[in-house]
Amino acid sequence: MSNGKDGSDLDELGRKIEEAKAASPTMQKIKKRAEKNEIDNKGLSFAVRIGTEFVAALLIGVGIGYALDTWLDTKPLFLIIFFLFGSASGFMNVYRVVNGMDMTIGYKDQQEKAEEEQDKTSNS
């Protein structure tokens, strides 16, 4: 059988352990290191995404150009044209990702929605 005092003692012990962890310089260093790694990982994933966007657009353009050249026997005309189209598309994709315009059509950034609502209320 257990009485209510045991539960409160365990809660108090848990609270003291959490306070000791928070006060520990080692735990603070670990938290700072984890936050720094999280920021670094976000930057790395952003860079990989930009590279992937560009390379994918370029490969699709070159693939279409090569297929048309093979089919129509007009080697390297369409390859060059679609290489340029793929490059332009890749640069546009990178520009949109960097400026935060990479969301699906019909969706707006939360900040844009808030600004529009604020404009509507201020105009009323």
mmCIF file with all atom_site columns, C-alpha atoms in Angstrom:
data_model
loop_
_atom_site.group_PDB
_atom_site.id
_atom_site.type_symbol
_atom_site.label_atom_id
_atom_site.label_alt_id
_atom_site.label_comp_id
_atom_site.label_asym_id
_atom_site.label_entity_id
_atom_site.label_seq_id
_atom_site.pdbx_PDB_ins_code
_atom_site.Cartn_x
_atom_site.Cartn_y
_atom_site.Cartn_z
_atom_site.occupancy
_atom_site.B_iso_or_equiv
_atom_site.pdbx_formal_charge
_atom_site.auth_seq_id
_atom_site.auth_comp_id
_atom_site.auth_asym_id
_atom_site.auth_atom_id
_atom_site.pdbx_PDB_model_num
ATOM 1   C CA . MET A 1 1   ? 0.000   0.000  0.000   1.00 0.00 ? 1   MET A CA 1
ATOM 2   C CA . SER A 1 2   ? 1.143   3.485  -0.711  1.00 0.00 ? 2   SER A CA 1
ATOM 3   C CA . ASN A 1 3   ? 0.128   6.722  0.832   1.00 0.00 ? 3   ASN A CA 1
ATOM 4   C CA . GLY A 1 4   ? -0.141  10.165 -0.789  1.00 0.00 ? 4   GLY A CA 1
ATOM 5   C CA . LYS A 1 5   ? 3.147   11.252 0.719   1.00 0.00 ? 5   LYS A CA 1
ATOM 6   C CA . ASP A 1 6   ? 5.176   8.916  -1.523  1.00 0.00 ? 6   ASP A CA 1
ATOM 7   C CA . GLY A 1 7   ? 3.769   10.507 -4.669  1.00 0.00 ? 7   GLY A CA 1
ATOM 8   C CA . SER A 1 8   ? 4.566   14.028 -3.505  1.00 0.00 ? 8   SER A CA 1
ATOM 9   C CA . ASP A 1 9   ? 8.073   12.933 -2.484  1.00 0.00 ? 9   ASP A CA 1
ATOM 10  C CA . LEU A 1 10  ? 8.650   11.576 -5.985  1.00 0.00 ? 10  LEU A CA 1
ATOM 11  C CA . ASP A 1 11  ? 7.333   14.788 -7.545  1.00 0.00 ? 11  ASP A CA 1
ATOM 12  C CA . GLU A 1 12  ? 9.623   16.834 -5.324  1.00 0.00 ? 12  GLU A CA 1
ATOM 13  C CA . LEU A 1 13  ? 12.595  14.621 -6.197  1.00 0.00 ? 13  LEU A CA 1
ATOM 14  C CA . GLY A 1 14  ? 11.808  14.983 -9.931  1.00 0.00 ? 14  GLY A CA 1
ATOM 15  C CA . ARG A 1 15  ? 11.622  18.761 -9.555  1.00 0.00 ? 15  ARG A CA 1
ATOM 16  C CA . LYS A 1 16  ? 14.976  18.857 -7.721  1.00 0.00 ? 16  LYS A CA 1
ATOM 17  C CA . ILE A 1 17  ? 16.605  16.724 -10.433 1.00 0.00 ? 17  ILE A CA 1
ATOM 18  C CA . GLU A 1 18  ? 15.310  19.057 -13.170 1.00 0.00 ? 18  GLU A CA 1
ATOM 19  C CA . GLU A 1 19  ? 16.584  22.103 -11.246 1.00 0.00 ? 19  GLU A CA 1
ATOM 20  C CA . ALA A 1 20  ? 20.014  20.499 -10.862 1.00 0.00 ? 20  ALA A CA 1
ATOM 21  C CA . LYS A 1 21  ? 20.127  19.700 -14.582 1.00 0.00 ? 21  LYS A CA 1
ATOM 22  C CA . ALA A 1 22  ? 19.167  23.274 -15.483 1.00 0.00 ? 22  ALA A CA 1
ATOM 23  C CA . ALA A 1 23  ? 21.847  24.701 -13.181 1.00 0.00 ? 23  ALA A CA 1
ATOM 24  C CA . SER A 1 24  ? 24.563  22.372 -14.476 1.00 0.00 ? 24  SER A CA 1
ATOM 25  C CA . PRO A 1 25  ? 27.099  24.106 -16.780 1.00 0.00 ? 25  PRO A CA 1
ATOM 26  C CA . THR A 1 26  ? 27.548  20.853 -18.691 1.00 0.00 ? 26  THR A CA 1
ATOM 27  C CA . MET A 1 27  ? 23.840  20.683 -19.527 1.00 0.00 ? 27  MET A CA 1
ATOM 28  C CA . GLN A 1 28  ? 23.886  24.319 -20.644 1.00 0.00 ? 28  GLN A CA 1
ATOM 29  C CA . LYS A 1 29  ? 26.814  23.573 -22.989 1.00 0.00 ? 29  LYS A CA 1
ATOM 30  C CA . ILE A 1 30  ? 24.965  20.567 -24.394 1.00 0.00 ? 30  ILE A CA 1
ATOM 31  C CA . LYS A 1 31  ? 21.842  22.669 -25.030 1.00 0.00 ? 31  LYS A CA 1
ATOM 32  C CA . LYS A 1 32  ? 23.859  25.403 -26.762 1.00 0.00 ? 32  LYS A CA 1
ATOM 33  C CA . ARG A 1 33  ? 25.647  22.842 -28.916 1.00 0.00 ? 33  ARG A CA 1
ATOM 34  C CA . ALA A 1 34  ? 22.333  21.229 -29.882 1.00 0.00 ? 34  ALA A CA 1
ATOM 35  C CA . GLU A 1 35  ? 20.841  24.627 -30.833 1.00 0.00 ? 35  GLU A CA 1
ATOM 36  C CA . LYS A 1 36  ? 23.915  25.460 -32.937 1.00 0.00 ? 36  LYS A CA 1
ATOM 37  C CA . ASN A 1 37  ? 23.754  22.093 -34.717 1.00 0.00 ? 37  ASN A CA 1
ATOM 38  C CA . GLU A 1 38  ? 20.056  22.626 -35.428 1.00 0.00 ? 38  GLU A CA 1
ATOM 39  C CA . ILE A 1 39  ? 20.796  26.005 -37.037 1.00 0.00 ? 39  ILE A CA 1
ATOM 40  C CA . ASP A 1 40  ? 23.685  24.528 -39.049 1.00 0.00 ? 40  ASP A CA 1
ATOM 41  C CA . ASN A 1 41  ? 21.488  21.675 -40.265 1.00 0.00 ? 41  ASN A CA 1
ATOM 42  C CA . LYS A 1 42  ? 18.803  24.096 -41.445 1.00 0.00 ? 42  LYS A CA 1
ATOM 43  C CA . GLY A 1 43  ? 21.378  25.999 -43.489 1.00 0.00 ? 43  GLY A CA 1
ATOM 44  C CA . LEU A 1 44  ? 22.790  22.812 -44.960 1.00 0.00 ? 44  LEU A CA 1
ATOM 45  C CA . SER A 1 45  ? 19.357  21.497 -45.935 1.00 0.00 ? 45  SER A CA 1
ATOM 46  C CA . PHE A 1 46  ? 18.543  24.858 -47.542 1.00 0.00 ? 46  PHE A CA 1
ATOM 47  C CA . ALA A 1 47  ? 21.761  24.727 -49.591 1.00 0.00 ? 47  ALA A CA 1
ATOM 48  C CA . VAL A 1 48  ? 21.093  21.152 -50.695 1.00 0.00 ? 48  VAL A CA 1
ATOM 49  C CA . ARG A 1 49  ? 17.553  22.097 -51.718 1.00 0.00 ? 49  ARG A CA 1
ATOM 50  C CA . ILE A 1 50  ? 18.792  25.003 -53.837 1.00 0.00 ? 50  ILE A CA 1
ATOM 51  C CA . GLY A 1 51  ? 21.322  22.775 -55.583 1.00 0.00 ? 51  GLY A CA 1
ATOM 52  C CA . THR A 1 52  ? 18.728  20.082 -56.189 1.00 0.00 ? 52  THR A CA 1
ATOM 53  C CA . GLU A 1 53  ? 16.230  22.581 -57.626 1.00 0.00 ? 53  GLU A CA 1
ATOM 54  C CA . PHE A 1 54  ? 18.778  23.853 -60.126 1.00 0.00 ? 54  PHE A CA 1
ATOM 55  C CA . VAL A 1 55  ? 20.198  20.488 -61.160 1.00 0.00 ? 55  VAL A CA 1
ATOM 56  C CA . ALA A 1 56  ? 16.735  18.921 -61.568 1.00 0.00 ? 56  ALA A CA 1
ATOM 57  C CA . ALA A 1 57  ? 15.536  21.723 -63.866 1.00 0.00 ? 57  ALA A CA 1
ATOM 58  C CA . LEU A 1 58  ? 18.732  21.484 -65.901 1.00 0.00 ? 58  LEU A CA 1
ATOM 59  C CA . LEU A 1 59  ? 18.524  17.697 -66.262 1.00 0.00 ? 59  LEU A CA 1
ATOM 60  C CA . ILE A 1 60  ? 14.880  17.828 -67.340 1.00 0.00 ? 60  ILE A CA 1
ATOM 61  C CA . GLY A 1 61  ? 15.655  20.474 -69.951 1.00 0.00 ? 61  GLY A CA 1
ATOM 62  C CA . VAL A 1 62  ? 18.639  18.551 -71.303 1.00 0.00 ? 62  VAL A CA 1
ATOM 63  C CA . GLY A 1 63  ? 16.634  15.314 -71.308 1.00 0.00 ? 63  GLY A CA 1
ATOM 64  C CA . ILE A 1 64  ? 13.799  16.852 -73.319 1.00 0.00 ? 64  ILE A CA 1
ATOM 65  C CA . GLY A 1 65  ? 16.259  18.448 -75.738 1.00 0.00 ? 65  GLY A CA 1
ATOM 66  C CA . TYR A 1 66  ? 18.168  15.201 -76.232 1.00 0.00 ? 66  TYR A CA 1
ATOM 67  C CA . ALA A 1 67  ? 14.945  13.243 -76.774 1.00 0.00 ? 67  ALA A CA 1
ATOM 68  C CA . LEU A 1 68  ? 13.720  15.744 -79.377 1.00 0.00 ? 68  LEU A CA 1
ATOM 69  C CA . ASP A 1 69  ? 17.102  15.742 -81.136 1.00 0.00 ? 69  ASP A CA 1
ATOM 70  C CA . THR A 1 70  ? 17.109  11.959 -81.268 1.00 0.00 ? 70  THR A CA 1
ATOM 71  C CA . TRP A 1 71  ? 13.529  11.784 -82.497 1.00 0.00 ? 71  TRP A CA 1
ATOM 72  C CA . LEU A 1 72  ? 13.812  14.574 -85.099 1.00 0.00 ? 72  LEU A CA 1
ATOM 73  C CA . ASP A 1 73  ? 17.476  13.908 -85.995 1.00 0.00 ? 73  ASP A CA 1
ATOM 74  C CA . THR A 1 74  ? 18.440  17.558 -85.421 1.00 0.00 ? 74  THR A CA 1
ATOM 75  C CA . LYS A 1 75  ? 21.414  17.039 -83.142 1.00 0.00 ? 75  LYS A CA 1
ATOM 76  C CA . PRO A 1 76  ? 22.424  19.508 -81.034 1.00 0.00 ? 76  PRO A CA 1
ATOM 77  C CA . LEU A 1 77  ? 19.787  22.159 -81.876 1.00 0.00 ? 77  LEU A CA 1
ATOM 78  C CA . PHE A 1 78  ? 17.079  21.200 -79.359 1.00 0.00 ? 78  PHE A CA 1
ATOM 79  C CA . LEU A 1 79  ? 19.669  20.104 -76.807 1.00 0.00 ? 79  LEU A CA 1
ATOM 80  C CA . ILE A 1 80  ? 21.118  23.616 -76.754 1.00 0.00 ? 80  ILE A CA 1
ATOM 81  C CA . ILE A 1 81  ? 17.700  25.299 -76.735 1.00 0.00 ? 81  ILE A CA 1
ATOM 82  C CA . PHE A 1 82  ? 16.333  23.164 -73.891 1.00 0.00 ? 82  PHE A CA 1
ATOM 83  C CA . PHE A 1 83  ? 19.623  23.463 -71.994 1.00 0.00 ? 83  PHE A CA 1
ATOM 84  C CA . LEU A 1 84  ? 19.024  27.225 -71.975 1.00 0.00 ? 84  LEU A CA 1
ATOM 85  C CA . PHE A 1 85  ? 15.360  26.726 -70.978 1.00 0.00 ? 85  PHE A CA 1
ATOM 86  C CA . GLY A 1 86  ? 16.412  24.367 -68.174 1.00 0.00 ? 86  GLY A CA 1
ATOM 87  C CA . SER A 1 87  ? 19.032  26.831 -66.959 1.00 0.00 ? 87  SER A CA 1
ATOM 88  C CA . ALA A 1 88  ? 16.518  29.676 -66.934 1.00 0.00 ? 88  ALA A CA 1
ATOM 89  C CA . SER A 1 89  ? 13.999  27.491 -65.126 1.00 0.00 ? 89  SER A CA 1
ATOM 90  C CA . GLY A 1 90  ? 16.627  26.458 -62.581 1.00 0.00 ? 90  GLY A CA 1
ATOM 91  C CA . PHE A 1 91  ? 17.587  30.059 -61.884 1.00 0.00 ? 91  PHE A CA 1
ATOM 92  C CA . MET A 1 92  ? 13.907  30.989 -61.486 1.00 0.00 ? 92  MET A CA 1
ATOM 93  C CA . ASN A 1 93  ? 13.375  28.121 -59.044 1.00 0.00 ? 93  ASN A CA 1
ATOM 94  C CA . VAL A 1 94  ? 16.408  29.121 -56.993 1.00 0.00 ? 94  VAL A CA 1
ATOM 95  C CA . TYR A 1 95  ? 15.241  32.756 -56.970 1.00 0.00 ? 95  TYR A CA 1
ATOM 96  C CA . ARG A 1 96  ? 11.781  31.729 -55.769 1.00 0.00 ? 96  ARG A CA 1
ATOM 97  C CA . VAL A 1 97  ? 13.177  29.470 -53.032 1.00 0.00 ? 97  VAL A CA 1
ATOM 98  C CA . VAL A 1 98  ? 15.581  32.128 -51.773 1.00 0.00 ? 98  VAL A CA 1
ATOM 99  C CA . ASN A 1 99  ? 12.859  34.789 -51.668 1.00 0.00 ? 99  ASN A CA 1
ATOM 100 C CA . GLY A 1 100 ? 10.332  32.499 -49.982 1.00 0.00 ? 100 GLY A CA 1
ATOM 101 C CA . MET A 1 101 ? 7.985   32.387 -52.962 1.00 0.00 ? 101 MET A CA 1
ATOM 102 C CA . ASP A 1 102 ? 8.161   28.604 -53.255 1.00 0.00 ? 102 ASP A CA 1
ATOM 103 C CA . MET A 1 103 ? 4.776   27.831 -51.747 1.00 0.00 ? 103 MET A CA 1
ATOM 104 C CA . THR A 1 104 ? 1.970   26.136 -53.597 1.00 0.00 ? 104 THR A CA 1
ATOM 105 C CA . ILE A 1 105 ? -0.403  28.292 -55.619 1.00 0.00 ? 105 ILE A CA 1
ATOM 106 C CA . GLY A 1 106 ? -3.272  29.547 -53.521 1.00 0.00 ? 106 GLY A CA 1
ATOM 107 C CA . TYR A 1 107 ? -1.375  29.515 -50.234 1.00 0.00 ? 107 TYR A CA 1
ATOM 108 C CA . LYS A 1 108 ? 0.081   32.602 -48.673 1.00 0.00 ? 108 LYS A CA 1
ATOM 109 C CA . ASP A 1 109 ? 2.703   33.103 -46.061 1.00 0.00 ? 109 ASP A CA 1
ATOM 110 C CA . GLN A 1 110 ? 1.303   33.662 -42.570 1.00 0.00 ? 110 GLN A CA 1
ATOM 111 C CA . GLN A 1 111 ? 2.930   37.084 -42.449 1.00 0.00 ? 111 GLN A CA 1
ATOM 112 C CA . GLU A 1 112 ? 1.260   38.112 -45.716 1.00 0.00 ? 112 GLU A CA 1
ATOM 113 C CA . LYS A 1 113 ? -2.138  36.969 -44.409 1.00 0.00 ? 113 LYS A CA 1
ATOM 114 C CA . ALA A 1 114 ? -1.669  38.948 -41.213 1.00 0.00 ? 114 ALA A CA 1
ATOM 115 C CA . GLU A 1 115 ? -0.666  42.063 -43.170 1.00 0.00 ? 115 GLU A CA 1
ATOM 116 C CA . GLU A 1 116 ? -3.712  41.773 -45.439 1.00 0.00 ? 116 GLU A CA 1
ATOM 117 C CA . GLU A 1 117 ? -6.049  41.362 -42.459 1.00 0.00 ? 117 GLU A CA 1
ATOM 118 C CA . GLN A 1 118 ? -4.432  44.359 -40.785 1.00 0.00 ? 118 GLN A CA 1
ATOM 119 C CA . ASP A 1 119 ? -4.885  46.436 -43.954 1.00 0.00 ? 119 ASP A CA 1
ATOM 120 C CA . LYS A 1 120 ? -8.553  45.439 -44.147 1.00 0.00 ? 120 LYS A CA 1
ATOM 121 C CA . THR A 1 121 ? -9.215  46.399 -40.526 1.00 0.00 ? 121 THR A CA 1
ATOM 122 C CA . SER A 1 122 ? -7.347  49.710 -40.848 1.00 0.00 ? 122 SER A CA 1
ATOM 123 C CA . ASN A 1 123 ? -9.255  50.625 -44.043 1.00 0.00 ? 123 ASN A CA 1
ATOM 124 C CA . SER A 1 124 ? -12.627 49.914 -42.437 1.00 0.00 ? 124 SER A CA 1
#
